């Protein structure tokens, strides 16, 4: 049955790559591989603060690029892998630069890397290190501040897991006023 109020199921003219054309029109293009800060009401509501992510920029229908926010997390049985969210002007994106830009301060880089190794018994991923560097810059943590560096490493590890959970469980997260991170093992 086709009402005048609804479009037929096969008419997807205003939906592109799973996004309404209104969102495609508001999409912003950022440098591929850079890190970005986004305003995200859900992240704020759940106590994570702003959303930090890496940027993936792809060609859209051979005439326009679109940028997506993601944190690179492997999927496990029963858990989805990396979700990609379209970045629009509504997200108020702030380009934080490339990984190379973030590691310009070699003293804090060395200190964070050593702290990751001491805490986790392995080298940090670029993403973990980038998150810690972004937060250290925001908090104005210096390499000589041992406790401050430790807090950034702890925050980056926790943020990465929690942000991934929120990104892969949008609907559930949105329905909850508060998340018991401890109960989720996060």
Coordinates of N, CA, C and O in Angstrom, one line a residue:
X1 N 0.8 -1.2 0.0 CA 0.0 0.0 0.0 C 0.9 1.2 0.0 O 1.8 1.3 0.8
X2 N 0.6 2.2 -0.8 CA 1.4 3.4 -0.9 C 0.5 4.6 -0.6 O -0.3 5.0 -1.3
X3 N 0.8 5.2 0.6 CA 0.1 6.4 1.0 C 0.8 7.6 0.4 O 2.0 7.5 0.1
X4 N 0.1 8.7 0.3 CA 0.7 9.9 -0.2 C 1.7 10.5 0.8 O 2.5 11.3 0.5
X5 N 1.6 10.0 2.0 CA 2.4 10.5 3.1 C 3.8 9.9 3.2 O 4.7 10.4 3.8
X6 N 3.9 8.7 2.6 CA 5.2 8.0 2.7 C 5.7 7.6 1.3 O 4.9 7.5 0.4
X7 N 7.0 7.5 1.2 CA 7.6 7.1 0.0 C 7.6 5.5 -0.1 O 7.6 4.9 0.9
X8 N 7.5 5.0 -1.3 CA 7.6 3.6 -1.5 C 9.0 3.1 -1.0 O 10.0 3.8 -1.0
X9 N 9.0 1.9 -0.5 CA 10.2 1.3 0.0 C 11.4 1.4 -0.9 O 12.5 1.6 -0.6
X10 N 11.1 1.2 -2.2 CA 12.2 1.2 -3.2 C 12.7 2.6 -3.6 O 13.6 2.7 -4.4
X11 N 12.1 3.6 -3.1 CA 12.5 5.0 -3.4 C 13.5 5.5 -2.3 O 13.0 5.9 -1.3
X12 N 14.7 5.3 -2.6 CA 15.8 5.7 -1.6 C 16.5 6.9 -2.1 O 17.7 7.1 -1.8
X13 N 15.9 7.8 -2.9 CA 16.6 8.9 -3.5 C 17.1 9.9 -2.5 O 18.0 10.7 -2.8
X14 N 16.6 10.0 -1.3 CA 17.1 11.0 -0.3 C 18.0 10.3 0.7 O 18.3 10.9 1.7
X15 N 18.4 9.1 0.5 CA 19.2 8.4 1.4 C 20.5 8.0 0.7 O 20.4 7.3 -0.4
X16 N 21.7 8.3 1.2 CA 22.9 8.0 0.5 C 23.9 7.4 1.5 O 24.1 8.0 2.6
X17 N 24.4 6.2 1.2 CA 25.3 5.5 2.1 C 24.7 5.4 3.5 O 25.4 5.5 4.5
X18 N 23.4 5.2 3.6 CA 22.8 5.1 4.9 C 22.5 6.4 5.6 O 22.1 6.4 6.8
X19 N 22.8 7.5 5.0 CA 22.6 8.9 5.6 C 21.6 9.7 4.8 O 21.6 9.7 3.6
X20 N 20.7 10.4 5.5 CA 19.8 11.3 4.8 C 20.6 12.4 4.0 O 21.6 12.8 4.5
X21 N 20.0 12.8 2.9 CA 20.7 13.9 2.1 C 21.0 15.1 3.0 O 22.0 15.8 2.8
X22 N 20.1 15.4 4.0 CA 20.3 16.6 4.8 C 21.6 16.5 5.6 O 22.3 17.5 5.8
X23 N 22.0 15.3 6.0 CA 23.3 15.1 6.7 C 24.4 15.1 5.7 O 25.5 15.7 6.1
X24 N 24.3 14.6 4.6 CA 25.3 14.6 3.5 C 25.6 16.1 3.2 O 26.8 16.5 3.1
X25 N 24.6 16.9 3.1 CA 24.8 18.3 2.9 C 25.6 19.1 4.0 O 26.2 20.1 3.7
X26 N 25.5 18.6 5.2 CA 26.1 19.2 6.3 C 27.5 18.5 6.6 O 28.2 18.9 7.6
X27 N 27.9 17.5 5.9 CA 29.1 16.8 6.1 C 30.3 17.7 5.9 O 30.3 18.6 5.0
X28 N 31.3 17.5 6.7 CA 32.6 18.3 6.6 C 33.7 17.3 6.2 O 33.6 16.1 6.4
X29 N 34.7 17.8 5.5 CA 35.8 17.0 5.1 C 37.0 17.4 5.9 O 37.4 18.6 5.9
X30 N 37.6 16.4 6.5 CA 38.8 16.6 7.3 C 40.0 15.8 6.7 O 39.7 14.9 5.9
X31 N 41.2 16.1 7.1 CA 42.3 15.3 6.6 C 42.3 13.9 7.1 O 42.2 13.6 8.3
X32 N 42.4 13.0 6.1 CA 42.4 11.6 6.4 C 43.5 11.2 7.4 O 44.7 11.7 7.3
X33 N 43.2 10.5 8.4 CA 44.2 10.0 9.4 C 44.4 11.0 10.6 O 45.0 10.6 11.6
X34 N 43.9 12.2 10.5 CA 44.1 13.1 11.6 C 43.2 12.7 12.8 O 42.3 11.9 12.6
X35 N 43.4 13.3 13.9 CA 42.6 13.1 15.1 C 41.7 14.3 15.2 O 42.0 15.4 14.8
X36 N 40.5 14.1 15.8 CA 39.5 15.1 15.8 C 38.8 15.1 17.2 O 38.7 14.1 17.8
X37 N 38.3 16.3 17.6 CA 37.5 16.4 18.8 C 36.1 16.8 18.3 O 35.9 17.7 17.5
X38 N 35.1 16.1 18.8 CA 33.7 16.3 18.4 C 32.8 16.6 19.6 O 33.0 16.0 20.6
X39 N 31.8 17.4 19.4 CA 30.8 17.6 20.4 C 29.8 16.4 20.2 O 29.3 16.2 19.1
X40 N 29.6 15.7 21.3 CA 28.7 14.5 21.2 C 27.9 14.5 22.5 O 28.5 14.2 23.6
X41 N 26.6 14.8 22.4 CA 25.8 14.8 23.6 C 25.8 13.5 24.4 O 25.8 13.5 25.6
X42 N 25.8 12.4 23.7 CA 25.8 11.1 24.4 C 27.1 10.9 25.2 O 27.0 10.4 26.3
X43 N 28.2 11.2 24.6 CA 29.5 11.1 25.3 C 29.5 12.0 26.6 O 29.9 11.6 27.6
X44 N 29.0 13.2 26.4 CA 28.9 14.1 27.5 C 28.0 13.6 28.6 O 28.3 13.6 29.8
X45 N 26.8 13.2 28.2 CA 25.8 12.7 29.1 C 26.4 11.5 29.9 O 26.0 11.4 31.1
X46 N 27.2 10.7 29.3 CA 27.7 9.5 30.0 C 29.0 9.8 30.8 O 29.7 8.8 31.2
X47 N 29.4 11.0 30.8 CA 30.6 11.4 31.6 C 31.9 11.2 30.9 O 33.0 11.3 31.5
X48 N 31.9 11.0 29.6 CA 33.2 10.8 28.8 C 33.8 12.1 28.3 O 34.9 12.1 27.9
X49 N 33.0 13.2 28.4 CA 33.5 14.4 27.9 C 33.3 14.5 26.4 O 32.5 13.8 25.8
X50 N 34.2 15.3 25.7 CA 34.1 15.4 24.3 C 34.5 14.0 23.6 O 35.1 13.2 24.2
X51 N 34.0 13.9 22.4 CA 34.4 12.6 21.7 C 35.7 12.9 20.9 O 35.8 13.9 20.2
X52 N 36.6 12.0 21.1 CA 37.9 12.0 20.3 C 37.9 10.8 19.4 O 37.5 9.7 19.8
X53 N 38.3 11.1 18.2 CA 38.3 10.0 17.2 C 39.4 10.3 16.1 O 40.0 11.4 16.1
X54 N 39.6 9.3 15.3 CA 40.5 9.4 14.2 C 39.6 9.6 13.0 O 38.4 9.3 13.0
X55 N 40.1 10.2 11.9 CA 39.3 10.6 10.7 C 39.6 9.6 9.6 O 40.8 9.4 9.3
X56 N 38.6 9.1 9.0 CA 38.7 8.3 7.7 C 37.9 9.2 6.7 O 36.8 9.5 6.9
X57 N 38.6 9.5 5.6 CA 38.0 10.3 4.5 C 38.0 9.5 3.3 O 39.0 8.9 2.8
X58 N 36.8 9.3 2.7 CA 36.6 8.5 1.5 C 35.9 9.3 0.4 O 35.1 10.3 0.7
X59 N 36.1 8.9 -0.8 CA 35.4 9.5 -1.9 C 34.0 9.1 -1.9 O 33.7 7.9 -1.8
X60 N 33.1 10.0 -2.1 CA 31.6 9.7 -2.2 C 31.1 9.9 -3.6 O 31.1 11.0 -4.1
X61 N 30.8 8.9 -4.2 CA 30.2 8.9 -5.6 C 31.1 9.7 -6.6 O 30.6 10.4 -7.4
X62 N 32.4 9.6 -6.4 CA 33.4 10.1 -7.3 C 33.4 11.6 -7.5 O 34.0 12.2 -8.4
X63 N 32.7 12.4 -6.6 CA 32.7 13.8 -6.8 C 32.7 14.6 -5.5 O 32.8 15.8 -5.5
X64 N 32.7 13.9 -4.4 CA 32.8 14.5 -3.1 C 33.3 13.6 -2.1 O 33.1 12.4 -2.0
X65 N 34.2 14.2 -1.2 CA 34.7 13.4 -0.1 C 33.8 13.5 1.2 O 33.2 14.6 1.4
X66 N 33.7 12.5 2.0 CA 33.1 12.5 3.3 C 34.0 12.0 4.3 O 34.8 11.1 4.0
X67 N 34.0 12.6 5.5 CA 34.8 12.1 6.6 C 34.0 11.4 7.7 O 32.9 11.8 8.0
X68 N 34.6 10.4 8.2 CA 34.0 9.6 9.3 C 34.9 9.6 10.5 O 36.1 9.5 10.4
X69 N 34.3 9.6 11.7 CA 35.0 9.4 12.9 C 35.0 8.0 13.3 O 34.0 7.3 13.2
X70 N 36.1 7.5 13.8 CA 36.2 6.1 14.3 C 37.4 6.0 15.3 O 38.3 6.8 15.4
X71 N 37.2 5.0 16.2 CA 38.4 4.5 17.0 C 38.6 3.1 16.5 O 37.7 2.3 16.5
X72 N 39.8 2.8 16.2 CA 40.1 1.5 15.6 C 40.2 0.4 16.7 O 41.2 0.4 17.5
X73 N 39.1 -0.3 16.8 CA 39.1 -1.4 17.8 C 38.7 -2.7 17.2 O 37.8 -2.8 16.4
X74 N 39.4 -3.8 17.5 CA 39.1 -5.1 16.9 C 37.8 -5.6 17.5 O 37.4 -5.4 18.6
X75 N 37.0 -6.3 16.6 CA 35.8 -6.9 17.1 C 36.2 -8.3 17.7 O 37.2 -8.8 17.5
X76 N 35.4 -8.7 18.6 CA 35.5 -10.0 19.2 C 34.2 -10.8 19.0 O 33.2 -10.2 18.7
X77 N 34.2 -12.1 19.3 CA 33.0 -12.8 19.1 C 31.9 -12.2 19.9 O 32.0 -11.9 21.1
X78 N 30.8 -11.8 19.2 CA 29.7 -11.2 19.9 C 29.8 -9.7 20.1 O 28.9 -9.0 20.5
X79 N 30.9 -9.1 19.7 CA 31.1 -7.7 19.8 C 31.5 -7.1 18.4 O 32.4 -7.6 17.8
X80 N 30.8 -6.1 18.0 CA 31.2 -5.5 16.7 C 32.5 -4.9 16.7 O 33.0 -4.5 17.7
X81 N 33.1 -4.7 15.5 CA 34.4 -4.1 15.4 C 34.2 -2.6 15.3 O 33.3 -2.0 15.9
X82 N 35.0 -1.9 14.5 CA 35.0 -0.5 14.5 C 33.8 0.1 13.8 O 33.5 -0.1 12.6
X83 N 33.0 1.0 14.5 CA 31.9 1.7 13.8 C 32.5 3.0 13.3 O 33.4 3.6 13.8
X84 N 31.9 3.5 12.2 CA 32.3 4.7 11.5 C 31.1 5.7 11.5 O 30.0 5.3 11.1
X85 N 31.2 6.9 12.0 CA 30.2 7.9 12.1 C 30.5 9.1 11.2 O 31.6 9.6 11.3
X86 N 29.5 9.4 10.4 CA 29.7 10.6 9.5 C 30.0 11.9 10.3 O 29.3 12.1 11.3
X87 N 30.9 12.7 10.0 CA 31.2 13.9 10.7 C 30.5 15.0 9.9 O 30.7 15.2 8.7
X88 N 29.7 15.8 10.7 CA 29.0 16.9 10.1 C 29.3 18.2 10.8 O 29.9 18.1 11.9
X89 N 28.9 19.3 10.3 CA 29.1 20.6 11.0 C 28.4 20.6 12.3 O 28.8 21.4 13.2
X90 N 27.4 19.8 12.5 CA 26.6 19.7 13.8 C 27.5 19.2 14.9 O 27.2 19.4 16.1
X91 N 28.5 18.4 14.5 CA 29.5 17.9 15.5 C 30.5 18.9 16.0 O 31.3 18.5 16.9
X92 N 30.5 20.0 15.4 CA 31.5 21.1 15.7 C 32.9 20.5 15.8 O 33.6 20.5 16.8
X93 N 33.4 19.9 14.7 CA 34.7 19.2 14.7 C 35.9 20.1 14.8 O 35.9 21.2 14.2
X94 N 36.8 19.7 15.6 CA 38.0 20.5 15.8 C 39.2 19.5 15.4 O 39.4 18.6 16.1
X95 N 39.9 19.9 14.3 CA 41.0 19.0 13.8 C 42.1 19.2 14.8 O 42.6 20.3 15.0
X96 N 42.6 18.1 15.4 CA 43.7 18.1 16.3 C 45.0 17.8 15.7 O 46.1 17.8 16.4
X97 N 45.0 17.5 14.4 CA 46.3 17.2 13.7 C 46.5 15.8 13.5 O 45.8 14.9 14.0
X98 N 47.6 15.5 12.8 CA 48.0 14.1 12.6 C 48.8 13.5 13.8 O 49.1 14.3 14.7
X99 N 49.0 12.2 13.7 CA 49.8 11.6 14.8 C 51.2 12.3 14.9 O 51.7 12.5 16.0
X100 N 51.8 12.6 13.7 CA 53.1 13.2 13.7 C 53.0 14.6 14.4 O 54.0 15.0 15.1
X101 N 51.9 15.3 14.2 CA 51.8 16.6 14.9 C 51.7 16.4 16.4 O 52.2 17.2 17.2
X102 N 51.0 15.3 16.8 CA 50.8 15.1 18.3 C 52.0 14.7 19.0 O 52.2 14.9 20.2
X103 N 52.9 14.0 18.3 CA 54.2 13.5 18.9 C 55.3 14.5 18.8 O 56.5 14.1 19.1
X104 N 55.0 15.7 18.5 CA 56.1 16.7 18.3 C 56.9 17.0 19.6 O 58.1 17.2 19.6
X105 N 56.2 16.9 20.8 CA 56.9 17.1 22.1 C 57.5 15.7 22.5 O 56.8 14.9 23.0
X106 N 58.8 15.5 22.2 CA 59.4 14.2 22.4 C 59.5 13.9 23.8 O 59.5 12.7 24.2
X107 N 59.6 14.8 24.7 CA 59.8 14.5 26.2 C 58.5 13.8 26.7 O 58.6 12.8 27.4
X108 N 57.3 14.4 26.4 CA 56.1 13.8 26.9 C 55.8 12.5 26.2 O 55.3 11.6 26.8
X109 N 56.2 12.4 24.9 CA 56.0 11.2 24.1 C 56.8 10.1 24.8 O 56.3 9.0 25.0
X110 N 58.1 10.3 25.1 CA 58.9 9.3 25.8 C 58.3 8.9 27.1 O 58.3 7.7 27.5
X111 N 57.9 9.9 27.9 CA 57.4 9.6 29.2 C 56.1 8.8 29.2 O 55.9 7.8 29.9
X112 N 55.2 9.2 28.3 CA 53.9 8.4 28.1 C 54.2 7.0 27.6 O 53.6 6.1 28.1
X113 N 55.1 6.8 26.7 CA 55.4 5.5 26.1 C 55.9 4.6 27.3 O 55.5 3.5 27.4
X114 N 56.8 5.1 28.0 CA 57.4 4.3 29.1 C 56.3 4.0 30.2 O 56.3 2.8 30.7
X115 N 55.4 4.9 30.4 CA 54.4 4.6 31.4 C 53.4 3.6 30.9 O 52.9 2.7 31.6
X116 N 53.0 3.7 29.6 CA 52.2 2.6 29.0 C 52.9 1.3 29.1 O 52.2 0.3 29.5
X117 N 54.2 1.2 28.8 CA 54.9 -0.1 28.9 C 54.9 -0.6 30.3 O 54.6 -1.8 30.5
X118 N 55.1 0.2 31.3 CA 55.2 -0.2 32.7 C 53.8 -0.6 33.2 O 53.7 -1.6 33.9
X119 N 52.7 0.0 32.7 CA 51.4 -0.3 33.1 C 50.8 -1.5 32.4 O 50.1 -2.3 33.0
X120 N 51.1 -1.6 31.1 CA 50.4 -2.6 30.3 C 51.3 -3.8 29.8 O 50.9 -4.7 29.2
X121 N 52.6 -3.6 30.0 CA 53.6 -4.6 29.6 C 53.6 -4.7 28.1 O 54.0 -5.8 27.5
X122 N 53.2 -3.7 27.3 CA 53.4 -3.7 25.9 C 53.4 -2.2 25.4 O 53.0 -1.3 26.1
X123 N 53.9 -2.0 24.2 CA 53.9 -0.7 23.6 C 52.5 -0.3 23.4 O 51.6 -1.1 23.0
X124 N 52.2 1.0 23.5 CA 50.8 1.5 23.2 C 50.6 1.5 21.7 O 51.6 1.6 20.9
X125 N 49.4 1.4 21.3 CA 49.0 1.6 19.9 C 49.2 3.1 19.6 O 49.2 3.9 20.5
X126 N 49.2 3.4 18.3 CA 49.2 4.9 18.0 C 48.0 5.6 18.5 O 48.0 6.7 19.0
X127 N 46.8 4.9 18.5 CA 45.6 5.5 18.9 C 45.7 5.7 20.4 O 45.3 6.8 20.9
X128 N 46.1 4.8 21.2 CA 46.3 5.0 22.7 C 47.2 6.1 23.0 O 46.9 7.0 23.9
X129 N 48.3 6.2 22.3 CA 49.3 7.2 22.5 C 48.7 8.6 22.1 O 48.9 9.6 22.8
X130 N 48.0 8.6 21.0 CA 47.4 9.9 20.6 C 46.4 10.4 21.6 O 46.3 11.6 21.9
X131 N 45.5 9.5 22.1 CA 44.5 9.9 23.1 C 45.2 10.4 24.3 O 44.8 11.5 24.8
X132 N 46.3 9.8 24.8 CA 47.0 10.3 26.0 C 47.6 11.6 25.7 O 47.6 12.5 26.6
X133 N 48.2 11.8 24.5 CA 48.8 13.1 24.1 C 47.8 14.2 24.0 O 48.1 15.3 24.5
X134 N 46.7 13.9 23.5 CA 45.6 14.9 23.3 C 45.2 15.3 24.7 O 45.0 16.5 25.0
X135 N 44.9 14.4 25.6 CA 44.5 14.7 26.9 C 45.6 15.4 27.7 O 45.3 16.4 28.5
X136 N 46.8 15.0 27.6 CA 48.0 15.7 28.2 C 48.0 17.1 27.8 O 48.3 18.0 28.6
X137 N 47.8 17.4 26.5 CA 47.8 18.8 26.0 C 46.7 19.5 26.6 O 46.9 20.7 27.0
X138 N 45.5 18.9 26.7 CA 44.3 19.6 27.2 C 44.5 19.9 28.7 O 44.1 21.0 29.2
X139 N 45.1 19.0 29.4 CA 45.3 19.1 30.9 C 46.6 19.9 31.2 O 46.9 20.0 32.4
X140 N 47.4 20.2 30.2 CA 48.7 20.9 30.4 C 49.6 20.1 31.2 O 50.3 20.6 32.1
X141 N 49.7 18.8 31.0 CA 50.6 17.9 31.8 C 52.0 17.9 31.1 O 52.1 17.8 29.9
X142 N 53.0 18.1 32.0 CA 54.4 18.1 31.5 C 55.0 16.8 31.7 O 54.6 16.0 32.6
X143 N 56.1 16.5 31.0 CA 56.8 15.2 31.1 C 57.3 14.9 32.5 O 57.4 13.8 32.9
X144 N 57.6 15.9 33.2 CA 58.2 15.8 34.6 C 57.1 15.4 35.6 O 57.4 15.1 36.8
X145 N 55.8 15.5 35.3 CA 54.7 15.3 36.2 C 54.3 13.8 36.1 O 53.5 13.4 35.3
X146 N 55.0 13.0 37.0 CA 54.8 11.6 36.9 C 53.4 11.1 37.2 O 52.8 10.3 36.4
X147 N 52.7 11.7 38.2 CA 51.3 11.4 38.4 C 50.4 11.8 37.3 O 49.5 11.1 36.9
X148 N 50.6 13.0 36.8 CA 49.8 13.5 35.6 C 50.0 12.6 34.4 O 49.0 12.3 33.8
X149 N 51.2 12.1 34.1 CA 51.4 11.2 33.0 C 50.7 9.9 33.2 O 50.0 9.4 32.3
X150 N 50.8 9.4 34.4 CA 50.1 8.1 34.8 C 48.6 8.3 34.6 O 47.9 7.4 34.0
X151 N 48.0 9.4 35.0 CA 46.6 9.6 34.9 C 46.2 9.7 33.4 O 45.1 9.2 33.0
X152 N 47.0 10.2 32.5 CA 46.7 10.3 31.1 C 46.7 8.9 30.5 O 45.8 8.6 29.6
X153 N 47.6 8.1 30.9 CA 47.7 6.7 30.4 C 46.4 6.0 30.8 O 45.8 5.3 30.0
X154 N 46.1 6.1 32.1 CA 44.9 5.4 32.6 C 43.7 5.9 31.9 O 42.8 5.1 31.5
X155 N 43.6 7.2 31.7 CA 42.4 7.8 31.1 C 42.3 7.3 29.6 O 41.2 6.9 29.2
X156 N 43.4 7.3 28.9 CA 43.4 6.9 27.5 C 42.9 5.4 27.3 O 42.1 5.1 26.4
X157 N 43.4 4.5 28.2 CA 43.0 3.1 28.1 C 41.5 3.0 28.4 O 40.8 2.2 27.7
X158 N 41.1 3.7 29.4 CA 39.7 3.6 29.8 C 38.8 4.3 28.8 O 37.7 3.7 28.4
X159 N 39.2 5.4 28.3 CA 38.4 6.2 27.3 C 38.2 5.3 26.0 O 37.1 5.3 25.5
X160 N 39.3 4.7 25.6 CA 39.3 3.9 24.4 C 38.2 2.8 24.4 O 37.4 2.7 23.5
X161 N 38.2 2.1 25.5 CA 37.2 1.0 25.7 C 35.8 1.5 25.9 O 34.9 1.0 25.3
X162 N 35.6 2.6 26.7 CA 34.3 3.1 26.9 C 33.7 3.8 25.7 O 32.6 3.6 25.3
X163 N 34.5 4.5 24.9 CA 34.1 5.2 23.7 C 33.7 4.1 22.7 O 32.7 4.3 22.0
X164 N 34.4 3.1 22.6 CA 34.1 2.0 21.7 C 32.7 1.4 22.1 O 31.9 1.1 21.2
X165 N 32.5 1.2 23.3 CA 31.3 0.6 23.8 C 30.1 1.5 23.4 O 29.1 1.1 22.9
X166 N 30.2 2.8 23.7 CA 29.2 3.8 23.4 C 28.9 3.8 21.9 O 27.8 3.8 21.4
X167 N 30.0 3.8 21.1 CA 29.8 3.8 19.6 C 29.2 2.6 19.1 O 28.5 2.7 18.0
X168 N 29.4 1.5 19.7 CA 28.8 0.2 19.2 C 27.4 -0.1 19.8 O 26.8 -1.1 19.4
X169 N 27.1 0.6 20.8 CA 25.8 0.4 21.5 C 25.0 1.7 21.7 O 24.5 2.0 22.8
X170 N 24.9 2.5 20.6 CA 24.2 3.8 20.7 C 22.9 3.8 21.3 O 22.6 4.6 22.2
X171 N 22.0 2.9 20.8 CA 20.6 2.9 21.3 C 20.6 2.5 22.8 O 19.9 3.2 23.6
X172 N 21.3 1.5 23.2 CA 21.3 1.2 24.6 C 21.9 2.3 25.5 O 21.3 2.6 26.5
X173 N 23.0 2.9 25.0 CA 23.6 4.0 25.8 C 22.7 5.2 25.9 O 22.6 5.8 26.9
X174 N 22.0 5.5 24.8 CA 21.1 6.6 24.8 C 19.9 6.4 25.8 O 19.4 7.4 26.4
X175 N 19.5 5.2 26.0 CA 18.4 4.9 26.9 C 18.7 5.0 28.3 O 17.9 5.1 29.2
X176 N 20.0 4.9 28.6 CA 20.5 4.9 30.0 C 20.9 6.3 30.4 O 21.5 7.0 29.7
X177 N 20.5 6.7 31.7 CA 20.9 7.9 32.2 C 22.4 7.9 32.7 O 23.1 8.8 32.6
X178 N 22.8 6.7 33.2 CA 24.1 6.5 33.7 C 24.5 5.1 33.3 O 23.7 4.2 33.3
X179 N 25.8 4.9 33.0 CA 26.3 3.6 32.7 C 27.2 3.1 33.8 O 28.0 3.9 34.3
X180 N 27.0 1.9 34.3 CA 27.8 1.3 35.3 C 29.0 0.7 34.6 O 29.0 -0.5 34.2
X181 N 30.1 1.5 34.4 CA 31.3 1.0 33.7 C 31.9 -0.2 34.4 O 32.4 -1.1 33.7
X182 N 31.9 -0.2 35.7 CA 32.5 -1.3 36.4 C 31.8 -2.6 36.1 O 32.5 -3.6 35.9
X183 N 30.5 -2.6 36.1 CA 29.7 -3.8 35.8 C 30.0 -4.3 34.4 O 29.9 -5.5 34.1
X184 N 30.3 -3.4 33.5 CA 30.6 -3.8 32.1 C 32.1 -4.2 31.9 O 32.5 -4.6 30.8
X185 N 32.9 -4.0 33.0 CA 34.3 -4.3 32.9 C 35.1 -3.3 32.2 O 36.2 -3.5 31.7
X186 N 34.6 -2.1 32.2 CA 35.2 -1.0 31.4 C 35.6 0.2 32.4 O 36.0 1.2 32.1

